[in-house]
Short mmCIF file of C-alpha atoms in Angstrom, two decimals:
data_model
loop_
_atom_site.label_atom_id
_atom_site.label_comp_id
_atom_site.label_asym_id
_atom_site.label_seq_id
_atom_site.Cartn_x
_atom_site.Cartn_y
_atom_site.Cartn_z
CA MET A 1 27.99 -30.89 -13.20
CA ASN A 2 31.54 -29.53 -13.42
CA ASN A 3 34.07 -29.17 -10.55
CA ARG A 4 33.33 -25.44 -9.70
CA ASP A 5 29.56 -26.18 -9.42
CA CYS A 6 30.49 -29.10 -6.85
CA LEU A 7 32.86 -26.73 -4.85
CA SER A 8 30.09 -23.99 -4.77
CA HIS A 9 27.43 -26.69 -3.45
CA ARG A 10 30.03 -27.68 -0.81
CA ASN A 11 30.71 -24.28 0.32
CA THR A 12 26.96 -23.64 0.51
CA MET A 13 26.44 -26.66 2.75
CA PHE A 14 29.34 -25.59 4.92
CA PHE A 15 27.98 -22.11 5.19
CA ASN A 16 24.58 -23.13 6.28
CA ALA A 17 26.12 -25.31 8.95
CA PHE A 18 28.01 -22.37 9.82
CA ASP A 19 24.92 -20.02 10.03
CA ARG A 20 23.48 -22.62 12.25
CA LEU A 21 26.44 -22.71 14.62
CA MET A 22 26.53 -18.77 15.21
CA GLN A 23 22.92 -18.99 15.80
CA GLY A 24 23.44 -21.68 18.43
CA LYS A 25 21.14 -24.35 16.87
CA GLU A 26 21.75 -27.73 15.84
CA THR A 27 25.53 -27.62 16.97
CA PRO A 28 25.79 -31.41 17.36
CA GLU A 29 25.15 -31.97 13.56
CA TYR A 30 27.73 -29.42 12.73
CA VAL A 31 30.29 -30.99 15.01
CA HIS A 32 29.22 -34.44 13.43
CA TYR A 33 29.74 -32.95 10.05
CA ARG A 34 33.05 -31.63 10.69
CA ALA A 35 34.26 -35.02 12.15
CA GLN A 36 33.05 -36.71 9.11
CA LYS A 37 34.89 -34.42 6.96
CA ARG A 38 37.99 -34.82 9.01
CA LYS A 39 37.66 -38.72 8.82
CA ARG A 40 37.35 -38.59 5.02
CA MET A 41 40.43 -36.50 4.52
CA ILE A 42 42.52 -38.83 6.69
CA LYS A 43 41.29 -41.75 4.62
CA LYS A 44 42.22 -39.89 1.45
CA LEU A 45 45.70 -39.18 2.93
CA ARG A 46 46.13 -43.00 3.88
CA ARG A 47 45.08 -44.11 0.60
CA SER A 48 47.58 -41.60 -1.17
CA THR A 49 50.60 -42.57 0.67
#
């Protein structure tokens, strides 16, 4: 699996979550997903500095 495939898969996941948010369904899951993403990014930043 090359990098672009991985990226498009991640985008698909994001857009699916976004669709659910727009429909007003499963909003807590989307919020949780966003929080996990932020935590992961913070971890990466901490490791790099």
